[in-house]
Short mmCIF file of C-alpha atoms and ligand atoms in Angstrom, two decimals:
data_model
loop_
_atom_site.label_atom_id
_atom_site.label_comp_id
_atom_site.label_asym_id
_atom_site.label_seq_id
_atom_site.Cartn_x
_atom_site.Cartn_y
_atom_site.Cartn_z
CA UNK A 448 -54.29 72.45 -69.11
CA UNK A 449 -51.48 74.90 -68.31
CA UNK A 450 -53.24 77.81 -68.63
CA UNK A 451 -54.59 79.55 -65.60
CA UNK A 452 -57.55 82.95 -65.16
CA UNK A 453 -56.13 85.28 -62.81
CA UNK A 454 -57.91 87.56 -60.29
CA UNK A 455 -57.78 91.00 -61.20
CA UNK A 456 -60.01 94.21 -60.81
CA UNK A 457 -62.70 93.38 -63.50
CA UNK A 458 -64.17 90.88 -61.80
CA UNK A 459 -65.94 91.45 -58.69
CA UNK A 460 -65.29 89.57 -55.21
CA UNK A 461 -67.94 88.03 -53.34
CA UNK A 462 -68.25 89.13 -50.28
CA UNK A 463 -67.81 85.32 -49.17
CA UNK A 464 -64.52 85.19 -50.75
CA UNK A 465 -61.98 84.87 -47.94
CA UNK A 466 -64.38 82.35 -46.48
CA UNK A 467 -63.87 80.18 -49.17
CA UNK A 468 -60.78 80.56 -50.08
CA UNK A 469 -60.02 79.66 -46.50
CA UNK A 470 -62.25 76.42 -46.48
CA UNK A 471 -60.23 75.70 -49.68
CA UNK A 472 -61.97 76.24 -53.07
CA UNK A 473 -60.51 74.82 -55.82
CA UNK A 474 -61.82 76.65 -58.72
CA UNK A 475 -63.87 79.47 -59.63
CA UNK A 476 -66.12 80.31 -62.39
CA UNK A 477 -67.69 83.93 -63.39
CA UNK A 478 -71.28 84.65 -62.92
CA UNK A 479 -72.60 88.63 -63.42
CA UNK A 480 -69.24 89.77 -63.04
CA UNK A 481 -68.47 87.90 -60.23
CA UNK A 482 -65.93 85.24 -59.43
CA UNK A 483 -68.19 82.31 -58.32
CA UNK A 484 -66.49 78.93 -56.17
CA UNK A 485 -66.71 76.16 -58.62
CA UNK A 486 -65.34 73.11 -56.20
CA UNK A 487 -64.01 72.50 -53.13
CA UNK A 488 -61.31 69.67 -54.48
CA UNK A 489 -63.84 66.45 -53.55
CA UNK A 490 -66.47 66.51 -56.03
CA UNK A 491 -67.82 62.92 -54.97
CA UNK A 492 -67.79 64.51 -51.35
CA UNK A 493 -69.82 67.51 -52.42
CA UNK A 494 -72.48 66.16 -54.46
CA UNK A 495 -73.18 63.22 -51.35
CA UNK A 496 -73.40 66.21 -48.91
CA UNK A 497 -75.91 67.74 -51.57
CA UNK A 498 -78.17 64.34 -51.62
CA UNK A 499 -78.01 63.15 -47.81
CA UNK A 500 -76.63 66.10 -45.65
CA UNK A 501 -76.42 69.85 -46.15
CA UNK A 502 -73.95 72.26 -47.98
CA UNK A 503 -73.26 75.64 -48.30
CA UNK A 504 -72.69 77.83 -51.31
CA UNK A 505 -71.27 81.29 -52.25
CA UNK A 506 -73.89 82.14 -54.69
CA UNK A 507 -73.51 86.11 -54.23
CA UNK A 508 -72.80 86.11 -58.01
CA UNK A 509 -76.52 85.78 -58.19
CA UNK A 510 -77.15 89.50 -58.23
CA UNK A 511 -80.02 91.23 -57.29
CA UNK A 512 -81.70 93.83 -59.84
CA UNK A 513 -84.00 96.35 -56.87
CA UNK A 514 -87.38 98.15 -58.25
CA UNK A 515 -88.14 100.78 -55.97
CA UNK A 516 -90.81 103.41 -56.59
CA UNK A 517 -94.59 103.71 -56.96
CA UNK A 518 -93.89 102.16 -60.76
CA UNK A 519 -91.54 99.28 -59.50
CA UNK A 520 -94.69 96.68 -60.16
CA UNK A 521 -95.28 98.15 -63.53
CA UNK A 522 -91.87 97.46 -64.44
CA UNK A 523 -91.91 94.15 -62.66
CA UNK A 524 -94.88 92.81 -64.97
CA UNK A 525 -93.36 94.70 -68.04
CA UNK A 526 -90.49 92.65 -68.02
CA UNK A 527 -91.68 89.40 -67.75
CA UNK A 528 -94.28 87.61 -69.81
CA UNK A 529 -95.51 85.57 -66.83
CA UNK A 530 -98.60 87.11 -65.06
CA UNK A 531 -97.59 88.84 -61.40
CA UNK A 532 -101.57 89.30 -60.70
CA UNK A 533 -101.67 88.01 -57.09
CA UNK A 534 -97.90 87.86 -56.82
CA UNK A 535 -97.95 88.84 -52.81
CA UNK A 536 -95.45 90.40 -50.41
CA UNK A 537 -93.31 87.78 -49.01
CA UNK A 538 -93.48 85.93 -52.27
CA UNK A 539 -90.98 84.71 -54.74
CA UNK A 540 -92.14 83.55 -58.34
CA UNK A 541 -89.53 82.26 -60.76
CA UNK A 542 -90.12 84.99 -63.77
CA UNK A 543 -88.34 84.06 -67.36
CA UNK A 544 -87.57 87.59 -69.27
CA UNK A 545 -87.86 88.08 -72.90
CA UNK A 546 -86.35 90.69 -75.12
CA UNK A 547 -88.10 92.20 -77.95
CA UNK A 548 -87.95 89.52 -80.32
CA UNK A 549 -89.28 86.85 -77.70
CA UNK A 550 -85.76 85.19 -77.02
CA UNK A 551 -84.98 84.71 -73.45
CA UNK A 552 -82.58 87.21 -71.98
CA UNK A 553 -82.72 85.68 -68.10
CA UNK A 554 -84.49 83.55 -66.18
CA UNK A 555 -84.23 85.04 -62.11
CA UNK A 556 -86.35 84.25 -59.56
CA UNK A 557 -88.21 87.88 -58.49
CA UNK A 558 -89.10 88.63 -54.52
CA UNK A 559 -91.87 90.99 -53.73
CA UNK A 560 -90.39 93.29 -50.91
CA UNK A 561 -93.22 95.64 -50.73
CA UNK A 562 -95.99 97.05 -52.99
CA UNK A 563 -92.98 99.47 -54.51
CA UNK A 564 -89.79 97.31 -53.73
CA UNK A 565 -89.00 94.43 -55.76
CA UNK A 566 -85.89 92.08 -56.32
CA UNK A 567 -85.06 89.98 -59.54
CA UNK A 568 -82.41 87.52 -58.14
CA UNK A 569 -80.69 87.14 -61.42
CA UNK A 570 -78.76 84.35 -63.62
CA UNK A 571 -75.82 85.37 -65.54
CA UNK A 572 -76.37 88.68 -67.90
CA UNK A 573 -76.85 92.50 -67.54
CA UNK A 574 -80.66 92.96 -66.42
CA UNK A 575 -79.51 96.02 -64.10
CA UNK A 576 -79.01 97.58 -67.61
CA UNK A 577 -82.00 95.83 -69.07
CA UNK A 578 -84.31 97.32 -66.56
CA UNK A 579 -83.58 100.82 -66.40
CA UNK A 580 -83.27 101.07 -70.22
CA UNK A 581 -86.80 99.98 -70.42
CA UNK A 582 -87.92 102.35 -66.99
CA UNK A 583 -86.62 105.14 -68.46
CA UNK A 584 -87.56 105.24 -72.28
CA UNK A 585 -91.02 103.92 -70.89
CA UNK A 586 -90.95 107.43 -68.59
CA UNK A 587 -91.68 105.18 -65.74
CA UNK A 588 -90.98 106.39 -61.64
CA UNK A 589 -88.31 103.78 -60.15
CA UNK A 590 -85.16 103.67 -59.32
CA UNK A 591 -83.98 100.30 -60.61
CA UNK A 592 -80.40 99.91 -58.88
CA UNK A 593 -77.99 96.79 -57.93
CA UNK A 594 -78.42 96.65 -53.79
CA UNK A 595 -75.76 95.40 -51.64
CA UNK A 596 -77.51 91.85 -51.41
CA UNK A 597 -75.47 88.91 -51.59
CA UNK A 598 -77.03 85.22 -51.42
CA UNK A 599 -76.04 82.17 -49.36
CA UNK A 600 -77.46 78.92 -49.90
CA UNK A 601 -78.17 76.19 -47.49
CA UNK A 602 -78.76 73.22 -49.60
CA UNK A 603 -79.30 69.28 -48.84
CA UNK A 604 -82.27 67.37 -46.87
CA UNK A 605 -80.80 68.88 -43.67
CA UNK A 606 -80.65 72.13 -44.51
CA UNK A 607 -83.81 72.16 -42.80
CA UNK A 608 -82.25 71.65 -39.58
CA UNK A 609 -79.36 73.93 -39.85
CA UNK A 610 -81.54 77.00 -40.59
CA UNK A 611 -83.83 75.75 -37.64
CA UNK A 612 -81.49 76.21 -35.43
CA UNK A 613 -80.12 79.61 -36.67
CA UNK A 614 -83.47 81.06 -37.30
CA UNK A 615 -86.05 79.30 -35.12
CA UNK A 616 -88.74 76.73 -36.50
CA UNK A 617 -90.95 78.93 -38.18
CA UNK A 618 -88.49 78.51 -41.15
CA UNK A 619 -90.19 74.72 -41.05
CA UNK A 620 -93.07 76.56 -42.15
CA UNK A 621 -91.96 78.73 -44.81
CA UNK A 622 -93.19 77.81 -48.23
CA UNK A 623 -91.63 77.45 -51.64
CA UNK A 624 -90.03 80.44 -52.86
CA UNK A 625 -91.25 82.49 -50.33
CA UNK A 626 -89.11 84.89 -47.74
CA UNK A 627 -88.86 87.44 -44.81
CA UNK A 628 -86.52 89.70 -43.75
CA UNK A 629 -84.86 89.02 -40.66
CA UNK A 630 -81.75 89.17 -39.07
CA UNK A 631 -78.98 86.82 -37.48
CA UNK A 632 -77.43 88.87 -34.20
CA UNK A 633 -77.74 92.02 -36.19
CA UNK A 634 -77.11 90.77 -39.55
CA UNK A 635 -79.78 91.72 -42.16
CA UNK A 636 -80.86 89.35 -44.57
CA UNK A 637 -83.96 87.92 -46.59
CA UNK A 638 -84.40 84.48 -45.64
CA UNK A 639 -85.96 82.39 -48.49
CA UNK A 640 -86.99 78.86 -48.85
CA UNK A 641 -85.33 78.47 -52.44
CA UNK A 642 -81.85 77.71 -54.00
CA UNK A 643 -80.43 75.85 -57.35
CA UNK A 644 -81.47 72.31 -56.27
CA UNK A 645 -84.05 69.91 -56.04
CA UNK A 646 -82.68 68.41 -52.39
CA UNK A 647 -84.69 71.17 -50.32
CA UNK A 648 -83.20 74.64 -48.99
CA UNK A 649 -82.56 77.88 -47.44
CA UNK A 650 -81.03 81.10 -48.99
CA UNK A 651 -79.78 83.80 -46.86
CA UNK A 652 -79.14 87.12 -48.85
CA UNK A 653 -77.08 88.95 -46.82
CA UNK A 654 -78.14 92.52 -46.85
CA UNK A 655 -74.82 94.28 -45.68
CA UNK A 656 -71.42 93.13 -47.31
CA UNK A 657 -69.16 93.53 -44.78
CA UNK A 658 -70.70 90.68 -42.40
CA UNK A 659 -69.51 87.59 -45.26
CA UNK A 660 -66.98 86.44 -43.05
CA UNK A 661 -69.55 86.36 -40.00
CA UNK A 662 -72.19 85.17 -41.54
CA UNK A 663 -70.41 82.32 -43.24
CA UNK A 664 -68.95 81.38 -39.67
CA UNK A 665 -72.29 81.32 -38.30
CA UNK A 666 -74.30 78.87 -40.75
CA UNK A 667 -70.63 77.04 -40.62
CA UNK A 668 -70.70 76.94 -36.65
CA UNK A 669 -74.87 75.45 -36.56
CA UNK A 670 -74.09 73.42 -39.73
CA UNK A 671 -71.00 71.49 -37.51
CA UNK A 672 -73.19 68.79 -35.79
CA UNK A 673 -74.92 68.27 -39.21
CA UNK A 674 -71.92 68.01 -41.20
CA UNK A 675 -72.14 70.89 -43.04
CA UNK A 676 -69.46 72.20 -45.46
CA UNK A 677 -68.60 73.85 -48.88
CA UNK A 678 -69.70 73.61 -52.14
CA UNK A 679 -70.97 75.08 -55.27
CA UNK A 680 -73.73 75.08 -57.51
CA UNK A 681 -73.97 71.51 -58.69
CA UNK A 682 -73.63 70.00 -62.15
CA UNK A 683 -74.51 66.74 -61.98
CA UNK A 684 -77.31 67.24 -59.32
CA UNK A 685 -79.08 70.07 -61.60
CA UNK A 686 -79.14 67.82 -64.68
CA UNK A 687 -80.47 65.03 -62.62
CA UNK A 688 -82.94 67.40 -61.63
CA UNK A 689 -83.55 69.57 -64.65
CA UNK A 690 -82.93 72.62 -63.77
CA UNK A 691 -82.65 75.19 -65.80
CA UNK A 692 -78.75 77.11 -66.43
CA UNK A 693 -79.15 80.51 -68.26
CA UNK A 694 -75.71 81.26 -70.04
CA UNK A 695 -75.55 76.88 -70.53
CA UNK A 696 -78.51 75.98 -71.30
CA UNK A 697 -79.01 78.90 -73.61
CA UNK A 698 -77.68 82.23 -74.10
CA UNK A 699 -79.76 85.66 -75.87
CA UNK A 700 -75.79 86.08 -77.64
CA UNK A 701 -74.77 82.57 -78.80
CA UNK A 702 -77.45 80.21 -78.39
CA UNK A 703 -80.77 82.30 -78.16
CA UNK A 704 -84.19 79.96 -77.20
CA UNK A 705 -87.21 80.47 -76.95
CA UNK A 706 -89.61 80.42 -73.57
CA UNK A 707 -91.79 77.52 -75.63
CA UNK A 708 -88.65 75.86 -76.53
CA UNK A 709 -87.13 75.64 -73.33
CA UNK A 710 -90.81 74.25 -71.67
CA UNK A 711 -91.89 77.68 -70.18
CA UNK A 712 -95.15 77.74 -71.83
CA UNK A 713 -97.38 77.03 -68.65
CA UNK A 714 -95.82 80.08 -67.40
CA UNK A 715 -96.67 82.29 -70.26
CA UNK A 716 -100.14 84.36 -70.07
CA UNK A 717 -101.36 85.60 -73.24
CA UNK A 718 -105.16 85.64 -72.73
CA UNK A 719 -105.39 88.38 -70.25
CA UNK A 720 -103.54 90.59 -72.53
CA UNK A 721 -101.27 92.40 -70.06
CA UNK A 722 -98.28 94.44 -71.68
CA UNK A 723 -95.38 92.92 -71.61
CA UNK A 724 -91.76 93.48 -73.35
CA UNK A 725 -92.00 90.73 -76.11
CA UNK A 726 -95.67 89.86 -76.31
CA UNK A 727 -96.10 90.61 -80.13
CA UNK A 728 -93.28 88.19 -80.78
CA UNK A 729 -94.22 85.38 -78.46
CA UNK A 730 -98.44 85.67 -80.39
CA UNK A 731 -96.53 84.87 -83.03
CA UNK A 732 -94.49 82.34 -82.21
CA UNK A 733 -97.36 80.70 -80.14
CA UNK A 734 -99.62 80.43 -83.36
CA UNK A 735 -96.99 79.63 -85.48
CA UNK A 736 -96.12 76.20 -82.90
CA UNK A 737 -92.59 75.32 -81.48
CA UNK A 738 -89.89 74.38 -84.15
CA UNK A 739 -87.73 72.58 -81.46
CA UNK A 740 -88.38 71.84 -77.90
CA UNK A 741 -85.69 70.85 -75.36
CA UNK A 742 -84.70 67.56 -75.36
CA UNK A 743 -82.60 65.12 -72.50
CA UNK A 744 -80.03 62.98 -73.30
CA UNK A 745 -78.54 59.87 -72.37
CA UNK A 746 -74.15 59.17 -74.01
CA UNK A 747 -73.68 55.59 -74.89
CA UNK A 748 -70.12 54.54 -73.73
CA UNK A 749 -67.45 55.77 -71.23
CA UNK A 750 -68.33 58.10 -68.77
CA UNK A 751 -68.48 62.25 -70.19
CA UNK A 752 -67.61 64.26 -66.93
CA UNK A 753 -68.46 67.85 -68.79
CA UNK A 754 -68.78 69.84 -72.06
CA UNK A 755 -66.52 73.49 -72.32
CA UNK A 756 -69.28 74.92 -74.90
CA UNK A 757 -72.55 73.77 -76.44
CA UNK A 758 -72.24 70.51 -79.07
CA UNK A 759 -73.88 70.12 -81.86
CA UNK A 760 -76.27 67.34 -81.91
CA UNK A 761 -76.61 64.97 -85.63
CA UNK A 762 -79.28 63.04 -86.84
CA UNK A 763 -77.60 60.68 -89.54
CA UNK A 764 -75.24 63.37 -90.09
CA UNK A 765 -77.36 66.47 -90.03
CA UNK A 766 -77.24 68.93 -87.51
CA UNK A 767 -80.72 68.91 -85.63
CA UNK A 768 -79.91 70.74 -82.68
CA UNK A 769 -77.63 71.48 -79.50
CA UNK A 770 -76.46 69.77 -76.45
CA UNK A 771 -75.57 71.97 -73.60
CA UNK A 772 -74.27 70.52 -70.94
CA UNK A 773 -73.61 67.27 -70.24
CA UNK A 774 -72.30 65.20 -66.63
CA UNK A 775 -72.52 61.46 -65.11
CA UNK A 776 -74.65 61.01 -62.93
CA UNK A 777 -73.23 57.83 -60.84
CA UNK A 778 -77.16 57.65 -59.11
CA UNK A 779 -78.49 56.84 -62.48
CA UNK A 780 -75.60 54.79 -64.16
CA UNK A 781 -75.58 56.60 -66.97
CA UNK A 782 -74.43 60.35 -68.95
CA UNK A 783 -77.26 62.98 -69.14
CA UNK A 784 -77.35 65.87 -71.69
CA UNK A 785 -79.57 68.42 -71.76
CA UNK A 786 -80.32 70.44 -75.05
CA UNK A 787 -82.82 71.62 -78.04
CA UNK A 788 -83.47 70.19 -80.25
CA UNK A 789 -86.12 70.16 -83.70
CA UNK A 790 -89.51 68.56 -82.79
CA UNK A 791 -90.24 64.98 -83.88
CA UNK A 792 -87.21 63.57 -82.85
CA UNK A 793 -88.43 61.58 -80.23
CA UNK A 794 -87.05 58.39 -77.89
CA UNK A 795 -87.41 56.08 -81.03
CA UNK A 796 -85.03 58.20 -82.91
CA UNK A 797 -82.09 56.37 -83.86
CA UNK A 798 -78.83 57.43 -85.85
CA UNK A 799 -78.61 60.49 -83.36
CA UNK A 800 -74.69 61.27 -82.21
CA UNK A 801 -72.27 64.20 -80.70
CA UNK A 802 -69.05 65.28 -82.08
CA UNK A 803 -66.80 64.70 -78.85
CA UNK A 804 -63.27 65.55 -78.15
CA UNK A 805 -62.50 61.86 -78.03
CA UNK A 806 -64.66 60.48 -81.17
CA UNK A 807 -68.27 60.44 -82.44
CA UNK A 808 -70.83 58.99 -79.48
CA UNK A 809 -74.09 58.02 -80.30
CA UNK A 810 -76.44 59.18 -77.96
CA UNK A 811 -80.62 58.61 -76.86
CA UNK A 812 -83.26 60.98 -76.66
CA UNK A 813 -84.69 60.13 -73.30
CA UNK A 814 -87.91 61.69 -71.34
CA UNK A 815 -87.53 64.73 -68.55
CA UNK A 816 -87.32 64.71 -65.82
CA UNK A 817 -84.49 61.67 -66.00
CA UNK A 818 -84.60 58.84 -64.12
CA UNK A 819 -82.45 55.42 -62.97
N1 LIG B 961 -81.81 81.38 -56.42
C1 LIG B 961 -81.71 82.71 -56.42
N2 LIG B 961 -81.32 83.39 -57.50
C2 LIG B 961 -80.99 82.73 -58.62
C3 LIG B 961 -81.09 81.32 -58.69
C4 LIG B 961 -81.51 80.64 -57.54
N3 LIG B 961 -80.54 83.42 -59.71
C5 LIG B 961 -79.92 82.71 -60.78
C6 LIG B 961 -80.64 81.44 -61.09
N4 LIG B 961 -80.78 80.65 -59.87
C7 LIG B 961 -82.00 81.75 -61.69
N5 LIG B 961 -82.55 80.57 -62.33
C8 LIG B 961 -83.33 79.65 -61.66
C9 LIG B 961 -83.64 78.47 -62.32
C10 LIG B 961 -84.43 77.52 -61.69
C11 LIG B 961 -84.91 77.76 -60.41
C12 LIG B 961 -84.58 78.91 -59.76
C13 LIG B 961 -83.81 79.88 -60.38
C14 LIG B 961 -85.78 76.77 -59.73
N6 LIG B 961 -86.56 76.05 -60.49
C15 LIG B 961 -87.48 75.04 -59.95
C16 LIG B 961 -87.67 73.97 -61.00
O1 LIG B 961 -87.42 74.21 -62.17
O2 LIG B 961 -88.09 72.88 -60.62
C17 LIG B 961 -88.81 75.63 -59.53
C18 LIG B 961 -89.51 76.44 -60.58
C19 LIG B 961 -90.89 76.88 -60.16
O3 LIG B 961 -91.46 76.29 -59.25
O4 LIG B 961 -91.43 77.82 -60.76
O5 LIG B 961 -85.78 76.68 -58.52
O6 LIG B 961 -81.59 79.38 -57.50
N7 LIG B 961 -81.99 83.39 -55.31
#
């Protein structure tokens, strides 16, 4: 390529950007308006301090949308189709929204603050303007505002140890998706047992912009007998692991899906019959029964190291679907895809293949979560 995306005024700086640009990054992607680290120049060295050490990761593109006021749980439940009943302070619950027509706008992970204080720690599109559209033609009382809150993940089976050693050992104790607010020598932050990977983790969201440099330099300084160092939201490790990209994976604009296409039913409370922005459209499509689910791949032949947009996905020629991202995962000897796809094609399928840049592949519906 000989093209380059320069840094201008439109997109937003995290407030860990001269920290990484100093530890080196390589490349940066944009997440919520934000310029986001992409690598670090040694992918094979990242993803191996993912899997058997720790990392850390600018992830301050991962916004947070604040509901303050005596109607901030109202709006909370409105928004997502998953039922908040019992949701307590301290807690995080990953919350899918849906728009109108039942289509998945975002898919954040929300942290009750306090009875009137809520964050949705969001994935890549405008729920800041989501939100308070909704508030305000609903006549509801809460500010819904974007605070200056900007994430830092520890990631990696040490992580455990680095955060002990910042934060004390109670973090040992912390459960899944749960937080408190603390502080590191008078930096504010929500601690959280949580991040964007299945290899166990801290995330620190730093509550006061200015202190990026010092926090970095902290978690840097207690990661140094662990082997800490940079990286980025990973690829490979997330399709390994399954997790879920909003803007890859599917997009309201380009490639809208469903919350029963993309697996989410469990989540999704209809019985109790709780209001909720989409609930006529998701009755429906409940009784009516999932026309495609979401599917993972395995790409016969050489290596595929990544995908610039969605593929197509054929079945003896016809389109049946989309693949959305794909990577090699060297752990499992083979190239995963994730996508949707119609129902019924299933791991007997055969005559299934992707349109890529090099030639036609054939490729094998496989079962989730992958495996060796
Ligand atoms: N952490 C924080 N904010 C975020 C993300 C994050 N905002 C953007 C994006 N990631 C939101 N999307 C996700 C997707 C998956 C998960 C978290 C946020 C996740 N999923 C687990 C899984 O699928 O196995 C657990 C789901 C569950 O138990 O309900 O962790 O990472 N702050």
């Amino acid at each position: 390529m000989s093209y380059r995306i320069h840094i201008g005024p439109n997109i937003r700086k995290s407030p860990y950007f001269a920290a990484t640009v100093a530890e080196g990054v390589q490349s940066f992607s944009v997440y919520n308006h934000m310029y986001i680290p992409g690598n670090f120049g040694d992918p094979q060295a990242e993803y191996d301090r993912l899997l058997n050490g720790v990392a850390m990761w600018d992830v301050a593109a991962q916004r947070q949308v604040q509901l303050f006021g005596p109607d901030a749980g109202r709006l909370a439940q409105l928004l997502t189709p998953r039922n908040l009943d019992g949701t307590r302070v301290g807690q995080g619950r990953y919350v899918p929204l849906c728009d109108h027509q039942g289509y998945l706008i975002n898919d954040p992970v929300l942290l009750k603050l306090a009875e009137d204080r809520f964050w949705l720690s969001i994935a890549d599109s405008d729920v800041q303007l989501w939100a308070a559209g909704i508030a305000a033609e609903r006549g509801l009382h809460v500010e819904v505002s974007e605070p200056d809150v900007s994430p830092l993940a520890i990631q990696g089976p040490l992580a455990v140890e680095v955060t002990a050693a910042l934060f004390g050992d109670w973090i040992r104790d912390l459960r899944y998706f749960w937080f408190r607010e603390t502080e590191l020598d008078g930096i504010p932050l929500v601690l959280a047992r949580s991040g964007w990977s299945k290899q166990g983790g801290y995330e620190l969201y730093l509550m006061d912009s200015a202190r990026g440099d010092a926090l970095w330099a902290k978690v840097r300084a207690a990661g140094q007998p662990y082997g800490i160092g940079p990286g980025a939201p990973n690829d490979v490790e997330r399709l390994e692991s399954g997790l879920i990209s909003y803007g890859a994976d599917m997009r309201r604009q380009t490639h809208p899906v469903t919350p029963f296409e993309m697996g989410f039913g469990a989540m999704i409370d209809l019985e109790t019959g709780h209001d909720f922005i989409g609930r006529d459209a998701l009755v429906r499509l409940a009784a009516e029964g999932p026309r495609r689910q979401r599917i993972g791949i395995e790409v016969d032949g050489a290596p595929v190291t990544g995908n610039e947009h969605p593929l197509d996905l054929f079945h003896q020629g016809r389109p049946v679907g989309f693949i959305s991202e794909i990577a090699h995962s060297r752990r499992f000897g083979k190239t995963l895809g994730l996508g949707i796809a119609e129902v019924g094609l299933g791991p007997d399928s055969t005559g299934l293949s992707l349109h890529l840049p090099d030639g036609d592949r054939s490729v094998r519906i496989v079962p989730l979560p992958f495996s060796a």
